[in-house]
Amino acid sequence: MAILDVDLATPPCHAHARQQQAHADEQQDAGEEEDEQLLLLKGVRHLCERGTITKLPARYVLPPSDRPSPGDDEQPPRSSCVSFPVIDLARLRVPAERAAALAELDAACRDYGIFQVVGHGVDGGGGGAMLDVARRFFDLPFEERARYMSADIRAPVRYGTSFNQLNDGVLCWRDFLKLVCSDDLAGVVPSWPDAPTDLRKVVSAYARSSRRLFKELMEASLEALGIRSGAAAEMLADCDAGSQMLMVNCFPACPEPDLTLGMPPHSDYGFLTVLLQDQVNGLEVRHADRWVLVDPLPGSVVVNIGDHFEMYSNGRYKSVLHRVRVNSSRPRISVASLHGLPPERVIGPAPELVDDDKNPRMYMDTDFATFLEYLTSAEGKHKSFLHTRRLITS
């Protein structure tokens, strides 16, 4: 009753003014919230360029159960990190050593799903040119980078942020440049960024060399799996005509790295991913039920098994779950070259690796259209797409 008395005692003009002010405050709050959302969609690099950031924006803060905090007992100290297999391509090329090298490759794909490769010749062996041009691209003014911004995950050339910014409930501390390649690079290179001026030349050379590495590793892996020559030749022909996508990643220094991730836990869709990274640590893989740091080996590239190769091998090779951590002091640059078969190719277990008794079929057939449908309708993480293809779960 007292509230009613106060309201009745307020002059009508004052009540109207108060309502107008409240409405204006609501509009201002909504406008500020909208401005913040638009700012976040411009990417982490742009956010950092606006000034010193001392606190992580709320949209990047993970739930406590998903945070890679220092107190997480699954995070081992550097001294106890797993030594992942190192495959020397030079040994695969020597007839007397090939059988032993194939056995090592087979064990790496079975037991780890990830390995480091030396003697690869990718980008001159050291990867310096590719990493350098990637760093200079992200150093361009925002207006230059923004020319390629798109929320369309199907765009063949795309500058974006997070993991899947349309579906992510929590954004990731990452910006990326996506470049779809093909066996005829001359047809796609003109659509790539023209700055820095040497980007197209450097990236196309890197794309060709990583494609050669993919083909050589696939040939060796098929031999290690025991795939017969006719079927192997057909698969390698598909690899020649297959898909390739470069993801050039920038992970800026983060004010509160223990509250977020550069990339969430996920597995890669295709057959093999070739990863070039600088000497800033960040990549972790799930191994033996814990997160393990992949310490960069100078001069190496990291190769991991993708979902399609696990399906094709009928579960013999393992698509590895991985994530990227960020740090508070140094930016990190990496370039992932994701390789697969032509988009129209239906993938299923190789007939040679399936029998009704000891090795029943573990996965149903799939294609790229099915994956895209999944990707646009769900938050792709924790290998959930691969699990939707499984026929045997035990």
Tab-separated table of N, CA, C and O in Angstrom, residues 40-103:
chain	number	residue	atom	x	y	z
A	40	LEU	N	33.540	-9.663	-30.378
A	40	LEU	CA	34.084	-11.011	-30.213
A	40	LEU	C	34.120	-11.753	-31.539
A	40	LEU	O	35.031	-12.546	-31.792
A	41	LEU	N	33.134	-11.512	-32.403
A	41	LEU	CA	33.103	-12.198	-33.697
A	41	LEU	C	34.186	-11.695	-34.647
A	41	LEU	O	34.454	-12.318	-35.663
A	42	LYS	N	34.817	-10.578	-34.309
A	42	LYS	CA	35.919	-10.073	-35.129
A	42	LYS	C	37.227	-10.784	-34.820
A	42	LYS	O	38.218	-10.564	-35.512
A	43	GLY	N	37.233	-11.585	-33.794
A	43	GLY	CA	38.391	-12.422	-33.540
A	43	GLY	C	39.228	-12.008	-32.346
A	43	GLY	O	39.171	-10.871	-31.862
A	44	VAL	N	40.031	-12.956	-31.888
A	44	VAL	CA	40.868	-12.745	-30.714
A	44	VAL	C	41.997	-11.761	-31.019
A	44	VAL	O	42.351	-10.912	-30.193
A	45	ARG	N	42.562	-11.864	-32.215
A	45	ARG	CA	43.669	-10.972	-32.590
A	45	ARG	C	43.206	-9.513	-32.534
A	45	ARG	O	43.905	-8.646	-32.005
A	46	HIS	N	42.026	-9.242	-33.062
A	46	HIS	CA	41.493	-7.880	-33.058
A	46	HIS	C	41.195	-7.433	-31.628
A	46	HIS	O	41.453	-6.276	-31.272
A	47	LEU	N	40.695	-8.344	-30.818
A	47	LEU	CA	40.406	-8.028	-29.426
A	47	LEU	C	41.682	-7.609	-28.696
A	47	LEU	O	41.690	-6.634	-27.938
A	48	CYS	N	42.765	-8.327	-28.951
A	48	CYS	CA	44.038	-8.019	-28.298
A	48	CYS	C	44.632	-6.716	-28.822
A	48	CYS	O	45.301	-5.981	-28.076
A	49	GLU	N	44.411	-6.414	-30.088
A	49	GLU	CA	44.968	-5.204	-30.687
A	49	GLU	C	44.325	-3.931	-30.157
A	49	GLU	O	44.891	-2.845	-30.276
A	50	ARG	N	43.143	-4.036	-29.573
A	50	ARG	CA	42.431	-2.859	-29.074
A	50	ARG	C	43.056	-2.288	-27.802
A	50	ARG	O	42.769	-1.167	-27.421
A	51	GLY	N	43.894	-3.043	-27.152
A	51	GLY	CA	44.535	-2.564	-25.928
A	51	GLY	C	44.885	-3.726	-25.021
A	51	GLY	O	44.628	-4.892	-25.336
A	52	THR	N	45.505	-3.416	-23.913
A	52	THR	CA	45.914	-4.448	-22.963
A	52	THR	C	44.687	-5.106	-22.332
A	52	THR	O	43.803	-4.430	-21.799
A	53	ILE	N	44.631	-6.426	-22.415
A	53	ILE	CA	43.532	-7.183	-21.824
A	53	ILE	C	44.045	-7.851	-20.553
A	53	ILE	O	45.020	-8.603	-20.594
A	54	THR	N	43.404	-7.572	-19.457
A	54	THR	CA	43.827	-8.163	-18.187
A	54	THR	C	42.848	-9.211	-17.683
A	54	THR	O	43.175	-9.953	-16.760
A	55	LYS	N	41.664	-9.271	-18.281
A	55	LYS	CA	40.638	-10.216	-17.838
A	55	LYS	C	40.006	-10.877	-19.061
A	55	LYS	O	39.737	-10.221	-20.059
A	56	LEU	N	39.768	-12.156	-18.965
A	56	LEU	CA	39.185	-12.899	-20.068
A	56	LEU	C	37.705	-12.558	-20.218
A	56	LEU	O	36.951	-12.629	-19.244
A	57	PRO	N	37.242	-12.160	-21.415
A	57	PRO	CA	35.804	-11.925	-21.611
A	57	PRO	C	34.994	-13.171	-21.270
A	57	PRO	O	35.443	-14.307	-21.480
A	58	ALA	N	33.795	-12.973	-20.758
A	58	ALA	CA	32.987	-14.083	-20.233
A	58	ALA	C	32.719	-15.156	-21.278
A	58	ALA	O	32.630	-16.343	-20.939
A	59	ARG	N	32.588	-14.772	-22.559
A	59	ARG	CA	32.273	-15.766	-23.587
A	59	ARG	C	33.387	-16.780	-23.811
A	59	ARG	O	33.176	-17.810	-24.450
A	60	TYR	N	34.593	-16.496	-23.308
A	60	TYR	CA	35.718	-17.417	-23.473
A	60	TYR	C	35.945	-18.308	-22.256
A	60	TYR	O	36.802	-19.191	-22.296
A	61	VAL	N	35.228	-18.071	-21.186
A	61	VAL	CA	35.471	-18.804	-19.933
A	61	VAL	C	34.759	-20.152	-19.978
A	61	VAL	O	33.537	-20.223	-20.090
A	62	LEU	N	35.531	-21.221	-19.868
A	62	LEU	CA	34.984	-22.571	-19.878
A	62	LEU	C	34.375	-22.934	-18.528
A	62	LEU	O	34.800	-22.405	-17.490
A	63	PRO	N	33.407	-23.851	-18.512
A	63	PRO	CA	32.937	-24.386	-17.235
A	63	PRO	C	34.106	-25.014	-16.470
A	63	PRO	O	35.048	-25.517	-17.094
A	64	PRO	N	34.079	-24.985	-15.156
A	64	PRO	CA	35.214	-25.509	-14.375
A	64	PRO	C	35.648	-26.915	-14.777
A	64	PRO	O	36.843	-27.220	-14.781
A	65	SER	N	34.693	-27.770	-15.138
A	65	SER	CA	35.043	-29.157	-15.479
A	65	SER	C	35.829	-29.265	-16.775
A	65	SER	O	36.497	-30.279	-17.018
A	66	ASP	N	35.775	-28.230	-17.636
A	66	ASP	CA	36.465	-28.271	-18.929
A	66	ASP	C	37.752	-27.469	-18.951
A	66	ASP	O	38.445	-27.437	-19.964
A	67	ARG	N	38.087	-26.821	-17.849
A	67	ARG	CA	39.261	-25.946	-17.835
A	67	ARG	C	40.556	-26.732	-17.637
A	67	ARG	O	40.595	-27.682	-16.858
A	68	PRO	N	41.616	-26.324	-18.340
A	68	PRO	CA	42.916	-26.993	-18.165
A	68	PRO	C	43.725	-26.330	-17.057
A	68	PRO	O	44.800	-25.792	-17.273
A	69	SER	N	43.204	-26.337	-15.845
A	69	SER	CA	43.834	-25.594	-14.757
A	69	SER	C	45.129	-26.257	-14.310
A	69	SER	O	45.310	-27.468	-14.462
A	70	PRO	N	46.063	-25.464	-13.755
A	70	PRO	CA	47.327	-26.040	-13.277
A	70	PRO	C	47.123	-27.094	-12.215
A	70	PRO	O	47.942	-27.985	-12.051
A	71	GLY	N	46.002	-27.015	-11.490
A	71	GLY	CA	45.750	-27.991	-10.444
A	71	GLY	C	45.189	-29.296	-10.949
A	71	GLY	O	44.988	-30.233	-10.190
A	72	ASP	N	44.931	-29.387	-12.259
A	72	ASP	CA	44.377	-30.605	-12.852
A	72	ASP	C	45.405	-31.718	-12.772
A	72	ASP	O	46.481	-31.641	-13.363
A	73	ASP	N	45.071	-32.784	-12.035
A	73	ASP	CA	46.054	-33.852	-11.849
A	73	ASP	C	46.258	-34.679	-13.106
A	73	ASP	O	47.124	-35.555	-13.142
A	74	GLU	N	45.464	-34.417	-14.172
A	74	GLU	CA	45.701	-35.111	-15.437
A	74	GLU	C	46.802	-34.439	-16.242
A	74	GLU	O	47.269	-34.974	-17.233
A	75	GLN	N	47.197	-33.234	-15.863
A	75	GLN	CA	48.224	-32.512	-16.601
A	75	GLN	C	49.596	-32.841	-16.028
A	75	GLN	O	49.958	-32.384	-14.948
A	76	PRO	N	50.400	-33.656	-16.728
A	76	PRO	CA	51.686	-34.068	-16.177
A	76	PRO	C	52.728	-32.968	-16.315
A	76	PRO	O	52.651	-32.128	-17.205
A	77	PRO	N	53.705	-32.927	-15.437
A	77	PRO	CA	54.813	-31.993	-15.613
A	77	PRO	C	55.616	-32.364	-16.857
A	77	PRO	O	55.578	-33.500	-17.329
A	78	ARG	N	56.347	-31.378	-17.398
A	78	ARG	CA	57.100	-31.610	-18.635
A	78	ARG	C	58.010	-32.838	-18.527
A	78	ARG	O	58.148	-33.604	-19.471
A	79	SER	N	58.620	-33.026	-17.377
A	79	SER	CA	59.598	-34.110	-17.237
A	79	SER	C	58.977	-35.481	-17.415
A	79	SER	O	59.673	-36.445	-17.710
A	80	SER	N	57.643	-35.601	-17.229
A	80	SER	CA	57.006	-36.908	-17.330
A	80	SER	C	56.172	-37.050	-18.600
A	80	SER	O	55.371	-37.961	-18.700
A	81	CYS	N	56.367	-36.122	-19.563
A	81	CYS	CA	55.613	-36.203	-20.799
A	81	CYS	C	55.997	-37.455	-21.581
A	81	CYS	O	57.136	-37.916	-21.540
A	82	VAL	N	55.025	-37.978	-22.319
A	82	VAL	CA	55.255	-39.168	-23.127
A	82	VAL	C	56.160	-38.818	-24.308
A	82	VAL	O	56.020	-37.755	-24.916
A	83	SER	N	57.078	-39.689	-24.621
A	83	SER	CA	57.899	-39.536	-25.825
A	83	SER	C	57.166	-40.213	-26.978
A	83	SER	O	57.117	-41.445	-27.064
A	84	PHE	N	56.570	-39.406	-27.836
A	84	PHE	CA	55.817	-39.969	-28.946
A	84	PHE	C	56.765	-40.502	-30.022
A	84	PHE	O	57.895	-40.023	-30.164
A	85	PRO	N	56.287	-41.486	-30.783
A	85	PRO	CA	57.165	-42.105	-31.791
A	85	PRO	C	57.679	-41.082	-32.805
A	85	PRO	O	56.979	-40.128	-33.155
A	86	VAL	N	58.907	-41.304	-33.247
A	86	VAL	CA	59.516	-40.479	-34.297
A	86	VAL	C	59.790	-41.382	-35.493
A	86	VAL	O	60.501	-42.391	-35.377
A	87	ILE	N	59.199	-41.028	-36.629
A	87	ILE	CA	59.364	-41.808	-37.859
A	87	ILE	C	60.316	-41.053	-38.784
A	87	ILE	O	60.067	-39.898	-39.131
A	88	ASP	N	61.398	-41.723	-39.169
A	88	ASP	CA	62.372	-41.137	-40.091
A	88	ASP	C	62.061	-41.639	-41.499
A	88	ASP	O	62.213	-42.838	-41.785
A	89	LEU	N	61.620	-40.716	-42.362
A	89	LEU	CA	61.262	-41.137	-43.723
A	89	LEU	C	62.451	-41.696	-44.488
A	89	LEU	O	62.269	-42.493	-45.408
A	90	ALA	N	63.655	-41.279	-44.115
A	90	ALA	CA	64.840	-41.788	-44.804
A	90	ALA	C	64.930	-43.305	-44.676
A	90	ALA	O	65.333	-44.007	-45.619
A	91	ARG	N	64.516	-43.851	-43.544
A	91	ARG	CA	64.578	-45.301	-43.339
A	91	ARG	C	63.527	-46.017	-44.185
A	91	ARG	O	63.730	-47.149	-44.619
A	92	LEU	N	62.367	-45.357	-44.386
A	92	LEU	CA	61.342	-45.965	-45.238
A	92	LEU	C	61.789	-46.062	-46.687
A	92	LEU	O	61.287	-46.891	-47.451
A	93	ARG	N	62.745	-45.238	-47.067
A	93	ARG	CA	63.205	-45.188	-48.456
A	93	ARG	C	64.384	-46.112	-48.718
A	93	ARG	O	64.838	-46.231	-49.853
A	94	VAL	N	64.883	-46.754	-47.665
A	94	VAL	CA	66.008	-47.696	-47.822
A	94	VAL	C	65.448	-49.111	-47.775
A	94	VAL	O	64.886	-49.524	-46.742
A	95	PRO	N	65.567	-49.884	-48.851
A	95	PRO	CA	64.962	-51.230	-48.895
A	95	PRO	C	65.331	-52.103	-47.705
A	95	PRO	O	64.468	-52.815	-47.162
A	96	ALA	N	66.574	-52.053	-47.265
A	96	ALA	CA	67.004	-52.925	-46.175
A	96	ALA	C	66.372	-52.534	-44.838
A	96	ALA	O	66.295	-53.368	-43.930
A	97	GLU	N	65.915	-51.284	-44.714
A	97	GLU	CA	65.350	-50.821	-43.451
A	97	GLU	C	63.836	-50.634	-43.498
A	97	GLU	O	63.207	-50.340	-42.475
A	98	ARG	N	63.251	-50.817	-44.682
A	98	ARG	CA	61.841	-50.485	-44.839
A	98	ARG	C	60.929	-51.343	-43.942
A	98	ARG	O	59.993	-50.829	-43.331
A	99	ALA	N	61.186	-52.623	-43.860
A	99	ALA	CA	60.312	-53.502	-43.078
A	99	ALA	C	60.280	-53.077	-41.607
A	99	ALA	O	59.205	-53.000	-40.986
A	100	ALA	N	61.435	-52.774	-41.030
A	100	ALA	CA	61.494	-52.346	-39.630
A	100	ALA	C	60.812	-50.990	-39.457
A	100	ALA	O	60.088	-50.761	-38.475
A	101	ALA	N	61.017	-50.086	-40.432
A	101	ALA	CA	60.391	-48.761	-40.352
A	101	ALA	C	58.872	-48.866	-40.487
A	101	ALA	O	58.129	-48.131	-39.822
A	102	LEU	N	58.385	-49.783	-41.336
A	102	LEU	CA	56.941	-49.998	-41.474
A	102	LEU	C	56.340	-50.520	-40.173
A	102	LEU	O	55.226	-50.125	-39.794
A	103	ALA	N	57.074	-51.407	-39.491
A	103	ALA	CA	56.585	-51.930	-38.211
A	103	ALA	C	56.481	-50.807	-37.184
A	103	ALA	O	55.528	-50.755	-36.388
